[in-house]
CSV table of C-alpha atoms in Angstrom, one decimal:
chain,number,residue,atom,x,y,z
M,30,UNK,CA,44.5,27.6,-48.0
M,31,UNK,CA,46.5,30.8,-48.1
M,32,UNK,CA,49.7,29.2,-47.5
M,33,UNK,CA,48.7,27.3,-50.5
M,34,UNK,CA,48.0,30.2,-53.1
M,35,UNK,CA,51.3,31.9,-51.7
M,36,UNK,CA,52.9,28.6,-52.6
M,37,UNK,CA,51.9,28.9,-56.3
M,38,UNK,CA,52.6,32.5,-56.9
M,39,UNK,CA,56.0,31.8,-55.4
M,40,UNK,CA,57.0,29.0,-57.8
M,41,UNK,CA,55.6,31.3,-60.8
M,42,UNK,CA,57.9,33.9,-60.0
M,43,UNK,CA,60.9,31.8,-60.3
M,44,UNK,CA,59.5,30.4,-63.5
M,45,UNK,CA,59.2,34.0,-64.7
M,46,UNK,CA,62.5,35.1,-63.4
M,47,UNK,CA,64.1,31.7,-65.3
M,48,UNK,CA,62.5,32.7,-68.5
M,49,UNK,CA,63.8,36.0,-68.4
M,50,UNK,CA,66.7,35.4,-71.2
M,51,UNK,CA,64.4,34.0,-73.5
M,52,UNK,CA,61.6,36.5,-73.5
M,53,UNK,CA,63.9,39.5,-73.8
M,54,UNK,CA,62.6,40.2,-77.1
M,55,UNK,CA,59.0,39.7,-75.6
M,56,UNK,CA,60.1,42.3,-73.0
M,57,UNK,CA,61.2,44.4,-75.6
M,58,UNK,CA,58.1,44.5,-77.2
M,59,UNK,CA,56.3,44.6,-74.3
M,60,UNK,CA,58.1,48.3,-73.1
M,61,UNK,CA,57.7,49.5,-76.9
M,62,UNK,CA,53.9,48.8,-76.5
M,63,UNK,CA,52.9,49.4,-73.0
M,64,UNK,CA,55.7,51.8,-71.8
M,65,UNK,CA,56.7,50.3,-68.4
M,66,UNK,CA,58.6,47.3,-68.2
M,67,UNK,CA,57.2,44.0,-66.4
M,68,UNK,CA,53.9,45.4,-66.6
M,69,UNK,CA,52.3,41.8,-67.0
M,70,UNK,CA,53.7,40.0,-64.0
M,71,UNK,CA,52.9,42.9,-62.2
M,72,UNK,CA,48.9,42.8,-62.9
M,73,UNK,CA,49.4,38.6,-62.7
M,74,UNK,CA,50.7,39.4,-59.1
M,75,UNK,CA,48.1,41.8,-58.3
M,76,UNK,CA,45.2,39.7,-59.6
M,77,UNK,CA,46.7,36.9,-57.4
M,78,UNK,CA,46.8,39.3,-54.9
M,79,UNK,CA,42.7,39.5,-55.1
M,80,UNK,CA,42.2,36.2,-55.2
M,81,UNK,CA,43.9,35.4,-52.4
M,82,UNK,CA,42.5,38.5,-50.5
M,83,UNK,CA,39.2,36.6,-51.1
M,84,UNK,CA,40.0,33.6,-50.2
M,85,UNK,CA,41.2,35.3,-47.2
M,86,UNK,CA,37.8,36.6,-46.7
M,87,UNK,CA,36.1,33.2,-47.8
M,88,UNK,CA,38.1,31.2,-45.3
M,89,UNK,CA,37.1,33.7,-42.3
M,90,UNK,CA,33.6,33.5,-43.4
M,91,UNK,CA,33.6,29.5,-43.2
M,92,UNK,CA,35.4,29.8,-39.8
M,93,UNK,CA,32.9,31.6,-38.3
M,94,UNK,CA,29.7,29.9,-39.8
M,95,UNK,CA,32.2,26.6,-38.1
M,96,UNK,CA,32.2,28.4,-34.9
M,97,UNK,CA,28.2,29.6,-35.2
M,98,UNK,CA,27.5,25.7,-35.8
M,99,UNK,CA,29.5,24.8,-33.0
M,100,UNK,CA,27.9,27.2,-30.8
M,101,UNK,CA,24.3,26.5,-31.9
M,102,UNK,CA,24.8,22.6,-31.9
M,103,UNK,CA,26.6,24.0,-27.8
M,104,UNK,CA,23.1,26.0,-26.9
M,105,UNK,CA,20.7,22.7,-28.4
M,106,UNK,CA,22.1,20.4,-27.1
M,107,UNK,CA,22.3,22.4,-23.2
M,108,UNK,CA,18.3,23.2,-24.4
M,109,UNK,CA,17.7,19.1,-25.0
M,110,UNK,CA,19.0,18.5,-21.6
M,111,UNK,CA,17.1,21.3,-20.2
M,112,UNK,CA,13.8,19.9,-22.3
M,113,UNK,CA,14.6,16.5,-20.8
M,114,UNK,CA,15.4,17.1,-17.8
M,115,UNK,CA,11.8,19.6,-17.4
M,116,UNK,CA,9.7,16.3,-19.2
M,117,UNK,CA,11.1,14.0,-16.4
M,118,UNK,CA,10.0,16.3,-13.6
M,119,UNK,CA,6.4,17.0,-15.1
M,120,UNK,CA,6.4,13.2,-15.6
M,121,UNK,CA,7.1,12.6,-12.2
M,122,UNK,CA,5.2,15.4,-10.6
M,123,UNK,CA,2.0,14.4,-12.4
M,124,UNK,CA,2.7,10.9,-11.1
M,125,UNK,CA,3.1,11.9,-7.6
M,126,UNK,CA,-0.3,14.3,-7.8
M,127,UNK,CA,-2.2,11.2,-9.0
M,128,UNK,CA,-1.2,9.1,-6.8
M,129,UNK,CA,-2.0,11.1,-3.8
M,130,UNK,CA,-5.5,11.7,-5.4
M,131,UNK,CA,-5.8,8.2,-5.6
M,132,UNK,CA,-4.9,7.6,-2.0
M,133,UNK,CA,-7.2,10.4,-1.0
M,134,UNK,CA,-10.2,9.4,-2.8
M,135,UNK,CA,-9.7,5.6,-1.4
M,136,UNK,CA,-9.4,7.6,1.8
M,137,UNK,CA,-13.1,10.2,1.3
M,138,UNK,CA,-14.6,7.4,-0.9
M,139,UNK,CA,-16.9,4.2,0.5
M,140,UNK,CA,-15.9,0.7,0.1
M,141,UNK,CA,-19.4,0.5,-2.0
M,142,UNK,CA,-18.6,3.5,-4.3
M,143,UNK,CA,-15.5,1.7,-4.9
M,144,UNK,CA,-16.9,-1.4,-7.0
M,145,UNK,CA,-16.7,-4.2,-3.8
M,146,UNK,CA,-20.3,-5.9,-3.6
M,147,UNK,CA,-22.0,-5.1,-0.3
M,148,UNK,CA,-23.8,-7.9,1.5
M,149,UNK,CA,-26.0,-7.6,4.5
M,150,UNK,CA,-24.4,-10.4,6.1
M,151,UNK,CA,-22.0,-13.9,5.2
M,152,UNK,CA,-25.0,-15.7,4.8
M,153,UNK,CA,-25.9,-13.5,1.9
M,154,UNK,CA,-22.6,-14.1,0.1
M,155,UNK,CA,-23.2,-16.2,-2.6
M,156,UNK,CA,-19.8,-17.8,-3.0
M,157,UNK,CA,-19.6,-20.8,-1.0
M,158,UNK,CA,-15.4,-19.3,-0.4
M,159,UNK,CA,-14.0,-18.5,3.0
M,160,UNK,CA,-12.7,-14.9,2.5
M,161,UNK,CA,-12.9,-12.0,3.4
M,162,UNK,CA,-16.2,-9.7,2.3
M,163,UNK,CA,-17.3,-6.3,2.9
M,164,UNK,CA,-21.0,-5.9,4.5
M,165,UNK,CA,-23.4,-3.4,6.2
M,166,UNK,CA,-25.8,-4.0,8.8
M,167,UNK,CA,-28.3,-1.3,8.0
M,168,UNK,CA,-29.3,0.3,4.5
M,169,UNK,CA,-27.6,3.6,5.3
M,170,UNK,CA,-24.8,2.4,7.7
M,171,UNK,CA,-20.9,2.2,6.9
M,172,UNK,CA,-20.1,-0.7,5.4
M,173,UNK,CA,-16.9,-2.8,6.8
M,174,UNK,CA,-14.9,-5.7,6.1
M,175,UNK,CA,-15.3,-9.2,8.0
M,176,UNK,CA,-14.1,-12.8,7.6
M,177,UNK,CA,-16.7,-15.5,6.6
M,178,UNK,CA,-16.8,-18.8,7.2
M,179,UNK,CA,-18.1,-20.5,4.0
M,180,UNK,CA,-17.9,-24.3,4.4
M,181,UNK,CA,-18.6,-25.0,8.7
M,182,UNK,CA,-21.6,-25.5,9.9
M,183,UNK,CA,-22.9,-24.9,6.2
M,184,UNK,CA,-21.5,-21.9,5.6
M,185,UNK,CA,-22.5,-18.1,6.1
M,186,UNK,CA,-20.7,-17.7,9.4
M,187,UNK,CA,-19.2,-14.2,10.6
M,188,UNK,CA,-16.3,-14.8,12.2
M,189,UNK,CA,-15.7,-12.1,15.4
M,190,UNK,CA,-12.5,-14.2,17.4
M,191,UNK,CA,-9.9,-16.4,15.7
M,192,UNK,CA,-6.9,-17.7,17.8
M,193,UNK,CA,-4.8,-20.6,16.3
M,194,UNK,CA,-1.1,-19.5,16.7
M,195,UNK,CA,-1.0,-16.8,19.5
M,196,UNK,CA,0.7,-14.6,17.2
M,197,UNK,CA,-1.2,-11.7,18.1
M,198,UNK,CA,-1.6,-10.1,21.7
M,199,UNK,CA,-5.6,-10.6,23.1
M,200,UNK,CA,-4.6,-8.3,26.5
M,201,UNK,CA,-5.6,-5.2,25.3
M,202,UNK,CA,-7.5,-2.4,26.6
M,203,UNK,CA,-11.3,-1.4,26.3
M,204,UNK,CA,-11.1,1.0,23.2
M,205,UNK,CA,-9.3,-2.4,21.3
M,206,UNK,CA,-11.7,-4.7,21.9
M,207,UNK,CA,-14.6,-1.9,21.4
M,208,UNK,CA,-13.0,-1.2,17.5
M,209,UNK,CA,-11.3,-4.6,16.9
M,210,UNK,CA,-7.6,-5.4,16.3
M,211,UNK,CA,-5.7,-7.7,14.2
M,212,UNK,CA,-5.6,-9.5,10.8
M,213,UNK,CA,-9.1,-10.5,9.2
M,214,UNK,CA,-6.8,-13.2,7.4
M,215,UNK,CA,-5.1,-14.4,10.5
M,216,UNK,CA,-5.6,-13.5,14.2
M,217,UNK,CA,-8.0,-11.4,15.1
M,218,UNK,CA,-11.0,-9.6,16.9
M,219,UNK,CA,-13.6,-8.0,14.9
M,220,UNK,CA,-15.1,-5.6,17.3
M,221,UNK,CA,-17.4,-5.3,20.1
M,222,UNK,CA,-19.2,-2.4,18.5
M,223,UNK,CA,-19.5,-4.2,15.5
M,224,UNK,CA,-20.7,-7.3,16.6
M,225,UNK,CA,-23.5,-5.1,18.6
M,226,UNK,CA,-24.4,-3.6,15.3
M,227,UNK,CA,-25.1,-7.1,13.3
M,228,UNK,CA,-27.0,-8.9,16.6
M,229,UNK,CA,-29.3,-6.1,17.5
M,230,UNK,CA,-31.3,-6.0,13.9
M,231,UNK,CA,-31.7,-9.7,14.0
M,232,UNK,CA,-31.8,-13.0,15.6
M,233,UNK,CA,-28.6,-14.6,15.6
M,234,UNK,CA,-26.6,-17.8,16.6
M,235,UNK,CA,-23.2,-18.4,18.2
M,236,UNK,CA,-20.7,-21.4,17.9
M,237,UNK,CA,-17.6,-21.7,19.3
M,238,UNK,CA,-15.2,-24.0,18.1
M,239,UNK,CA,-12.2,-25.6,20.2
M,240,UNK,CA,-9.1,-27.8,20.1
M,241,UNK,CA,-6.7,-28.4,23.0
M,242,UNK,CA,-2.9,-28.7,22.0
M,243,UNK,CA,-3.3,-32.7,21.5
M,244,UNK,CA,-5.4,-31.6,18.5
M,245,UNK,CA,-8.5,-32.6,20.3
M,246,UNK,CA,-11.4,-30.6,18.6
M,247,UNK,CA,-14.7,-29.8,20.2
M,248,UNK,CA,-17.5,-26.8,19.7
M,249,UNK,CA,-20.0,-25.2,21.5
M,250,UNK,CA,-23.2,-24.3,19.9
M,251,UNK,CA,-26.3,-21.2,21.3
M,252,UNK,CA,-29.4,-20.6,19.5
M,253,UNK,CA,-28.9,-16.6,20.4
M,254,UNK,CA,-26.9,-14.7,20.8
M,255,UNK,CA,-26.7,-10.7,21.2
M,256,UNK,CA,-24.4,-8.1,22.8
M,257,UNK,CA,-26.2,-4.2,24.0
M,258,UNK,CA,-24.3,-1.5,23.2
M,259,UNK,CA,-21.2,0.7,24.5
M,260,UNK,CA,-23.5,3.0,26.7
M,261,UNK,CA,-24.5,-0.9,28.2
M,262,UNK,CA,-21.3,-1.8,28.7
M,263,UNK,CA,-22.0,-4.5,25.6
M,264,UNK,CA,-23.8,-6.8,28.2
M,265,UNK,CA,-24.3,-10.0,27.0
M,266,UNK,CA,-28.5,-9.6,26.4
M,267,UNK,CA,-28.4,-13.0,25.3
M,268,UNK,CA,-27.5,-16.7,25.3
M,269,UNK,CA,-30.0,-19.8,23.4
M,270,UNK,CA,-29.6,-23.4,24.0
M,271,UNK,CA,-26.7,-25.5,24.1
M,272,UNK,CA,-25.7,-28.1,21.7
M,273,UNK,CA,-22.9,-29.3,21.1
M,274,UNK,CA,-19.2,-31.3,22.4
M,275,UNK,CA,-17.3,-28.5,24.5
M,276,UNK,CA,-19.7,-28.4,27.5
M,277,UNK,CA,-21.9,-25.6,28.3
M,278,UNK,CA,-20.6,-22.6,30.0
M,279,UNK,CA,-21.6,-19.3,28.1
M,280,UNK,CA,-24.9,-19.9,30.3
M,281,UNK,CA,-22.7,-18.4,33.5
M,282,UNK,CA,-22.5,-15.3,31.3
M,283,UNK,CA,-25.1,-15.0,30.5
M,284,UNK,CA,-26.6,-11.0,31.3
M,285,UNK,CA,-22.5,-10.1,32.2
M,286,UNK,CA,-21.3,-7.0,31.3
M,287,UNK,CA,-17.9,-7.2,29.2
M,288,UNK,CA,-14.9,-6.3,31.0
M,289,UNK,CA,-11.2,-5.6,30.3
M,290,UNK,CA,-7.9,-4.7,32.1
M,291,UNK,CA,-8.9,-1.0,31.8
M,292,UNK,CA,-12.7,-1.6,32.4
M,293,UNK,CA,-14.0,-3.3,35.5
M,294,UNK,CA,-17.6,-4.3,34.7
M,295,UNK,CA,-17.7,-7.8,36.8
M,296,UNK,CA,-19.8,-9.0,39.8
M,297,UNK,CA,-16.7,-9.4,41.9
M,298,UNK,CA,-15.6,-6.2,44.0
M,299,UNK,CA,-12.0,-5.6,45.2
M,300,UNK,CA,-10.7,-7.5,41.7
M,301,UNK,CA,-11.2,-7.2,38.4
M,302,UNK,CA,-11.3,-10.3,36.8
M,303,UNK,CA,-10.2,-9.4,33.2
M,304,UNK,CA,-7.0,-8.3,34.8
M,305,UNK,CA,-6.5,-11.7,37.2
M,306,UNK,CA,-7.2,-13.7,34.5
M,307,UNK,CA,-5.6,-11.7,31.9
M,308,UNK,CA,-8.4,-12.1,29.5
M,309,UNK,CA,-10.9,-9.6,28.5
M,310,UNK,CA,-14.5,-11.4,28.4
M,311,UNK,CA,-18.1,-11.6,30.0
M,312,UNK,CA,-17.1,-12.0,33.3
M,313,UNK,CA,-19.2,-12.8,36.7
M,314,UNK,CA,-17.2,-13.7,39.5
M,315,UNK,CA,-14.7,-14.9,37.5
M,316,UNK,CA,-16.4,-18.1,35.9
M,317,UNK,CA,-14.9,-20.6,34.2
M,318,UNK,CA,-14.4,-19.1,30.3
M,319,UNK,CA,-11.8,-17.4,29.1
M,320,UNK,CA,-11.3,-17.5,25.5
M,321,UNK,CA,-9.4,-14.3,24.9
M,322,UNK,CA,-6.8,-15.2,28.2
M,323,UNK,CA,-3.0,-15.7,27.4
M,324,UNK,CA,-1.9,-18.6,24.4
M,325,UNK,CA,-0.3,-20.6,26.6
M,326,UNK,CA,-0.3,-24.6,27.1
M,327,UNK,CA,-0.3,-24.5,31.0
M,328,UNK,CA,-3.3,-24.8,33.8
M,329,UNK,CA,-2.4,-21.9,35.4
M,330,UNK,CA,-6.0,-19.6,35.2
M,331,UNK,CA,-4.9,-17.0,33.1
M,332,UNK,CA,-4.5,-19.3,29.8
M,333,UNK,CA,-7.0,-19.0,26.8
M,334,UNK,CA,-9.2,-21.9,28.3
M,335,UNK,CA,-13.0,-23.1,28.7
M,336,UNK,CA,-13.0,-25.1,31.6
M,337,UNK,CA,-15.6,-28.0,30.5
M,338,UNK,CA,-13.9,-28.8,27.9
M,339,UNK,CA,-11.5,-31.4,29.9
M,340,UNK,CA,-12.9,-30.1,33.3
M,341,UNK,CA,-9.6,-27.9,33.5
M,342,UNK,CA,-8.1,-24.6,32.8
M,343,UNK,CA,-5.4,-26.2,30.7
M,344,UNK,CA,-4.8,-23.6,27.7
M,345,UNK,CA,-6.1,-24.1,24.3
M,346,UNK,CA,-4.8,-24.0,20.8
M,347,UNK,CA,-7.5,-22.9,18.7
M,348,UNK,CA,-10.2,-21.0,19.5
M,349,UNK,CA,-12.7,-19.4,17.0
M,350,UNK,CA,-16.1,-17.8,17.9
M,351,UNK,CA,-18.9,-17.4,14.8
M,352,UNK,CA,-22.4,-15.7,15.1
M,353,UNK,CA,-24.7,-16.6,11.7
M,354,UNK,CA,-27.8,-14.5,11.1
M,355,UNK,CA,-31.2,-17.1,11.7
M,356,UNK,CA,-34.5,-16.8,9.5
């Protein structure tokens, strides 16, 4: 812009200095009146002179209030980013906090506080759905989670063994088989402790159900059935009747204590059977079930087997025990 005014006052000099022939009278006239020659370009000049000294100063001003702008727009936009940036770690720190509240109170809260139904048992359930359901054996006991059988048998079974694939290990040690292990869904053994907690308030009845790897299917059926408790070694207290297409051979367990690999509770000394036959189970002397032995299809002894079912130890396919709650 100054380069601009400088310009201008540059082409009217040399109009002035070009005119200077003609307006010699004006000149004239002009020194008569005012006493010093030139006088008037002289106070054009010096009025151009202001101007351009405030344009000057105008053209500073705007350059700073450009570099102010520029600075503030620097600082607000570093301040958004810093604003974002602190939103999207509160966002994600008060994501994190909840969940681990969440996960603590699933953790310190009871499955009944949660909204799941409570039943006292599978016969209780009124869905007529195999699934999975949460119950409680006594009124101020901890509730837990077991498979029902809702269609066998006519329904309202609790299942405690399931074996159909061999996907999951049986030969495991005392504390297992006291808590339970495996997959309600799937493969599985709900617990010696538990299953000593649902017989001993009430009368209940066992079936077994079978089927040999030819898909030949066959079940075992007792009228009782209860277990005593951990101090007891979780003796088998007691066995009912027979019924049923498997053959009867629970009756030679009939007042056994429960034995495993790291717990030698049978009637034979210098061997423990759960560890010969590789199955943890109510053992005698070694009798002739052994539904939690290896899943294997061979007679060998140590195979998941029931001997009167084909009058063998030849290993089974499936294999699922139920106890059902009786009026």
């Amino acid at each position: 812009m100054k380069l601009l005014v400088y310009c201008f006052v540059f082409g009217a000099v040399l109009y002035v200095d070009a005119s200077d022939g003609v307006r010699e009278t004006e000149d004239a006239v002009n020194h008569s009146t005012n006493g010093t020659p030139g006088n008037g370009i002289e106070m054009i000049l010096n009025k151009l002179d202001v101007v351009v000294d405030k344009l000057q100063k105008l053209e500073d001003k705007v350059k700073k209030m450009e570099n102010d702008i520029h600075e503030h727009r620097s600082t607000f936009e570093k301040s958004q980013k810093d604003i974002y940036a602190a939103v999207h770690k509160l966002q994600y720190d008060v994501a994190f906090n909840l969940t681990e509240i969440q996960n603590r109170n699933q953790e310190q809260i009871p499955l009944h506080k949660l909204g799941q139904p409570i039943f006292s048992s599978c016969k209780d359930v009124p869905s007529n759905v195999s699934d999975t359901y949460t119950i409680r054996t006594e009124s101020d006991s901890e509730p837990f989670k077991v498979y029902c059988e809702q269609y066998k048998f006519g329904g309202g079974w609790i299942v405690f063994q399931y074996r159909h694939d061999g996907s999951l290990n049986f030969y495991q040690n005392w504390n297992e088989f006291r808590d339970g292990f495996g997959d309600l869904q799937k493969e599985h053994w709900l617990g010696l402790e538990k299953i000593h907690q649902i017989t001993k308030r009430q009368r209940h009845e066992l079936v077994i159900e079978m089927k040999d790897f030819n898909g030949t299917y066959k079940f075992a059926r007792y009228d009782a059935f209860e277990i005593g408790s951990e101090k007891e070694q979780y003796i088998l207290k007691s066995v009912g009747t027979y019924n049923g297409t498997a053959g009867d051979e629970m009756r030679y367990h009939n007042g056994k204590k429960f034995s495993t690999k790291d717990r030698d509770n049978d009637d034979k000394p210098y061997q423990n059977c759960a560890r010969s036959r590789e199955g943890a189970w109510w053992h005698g002397r070694c009798n002739d079930a052994n539904l939690n032995g290896r899943y294997i299809n061979a007679d060998d002894g140590k195979s998941m087997s029931w001997f009167p079912f084909n009058s063998n130890w030849q290993g089974l396919s499936f294999s699922r025990m139920m106890i059902r709650e009786l009026e």
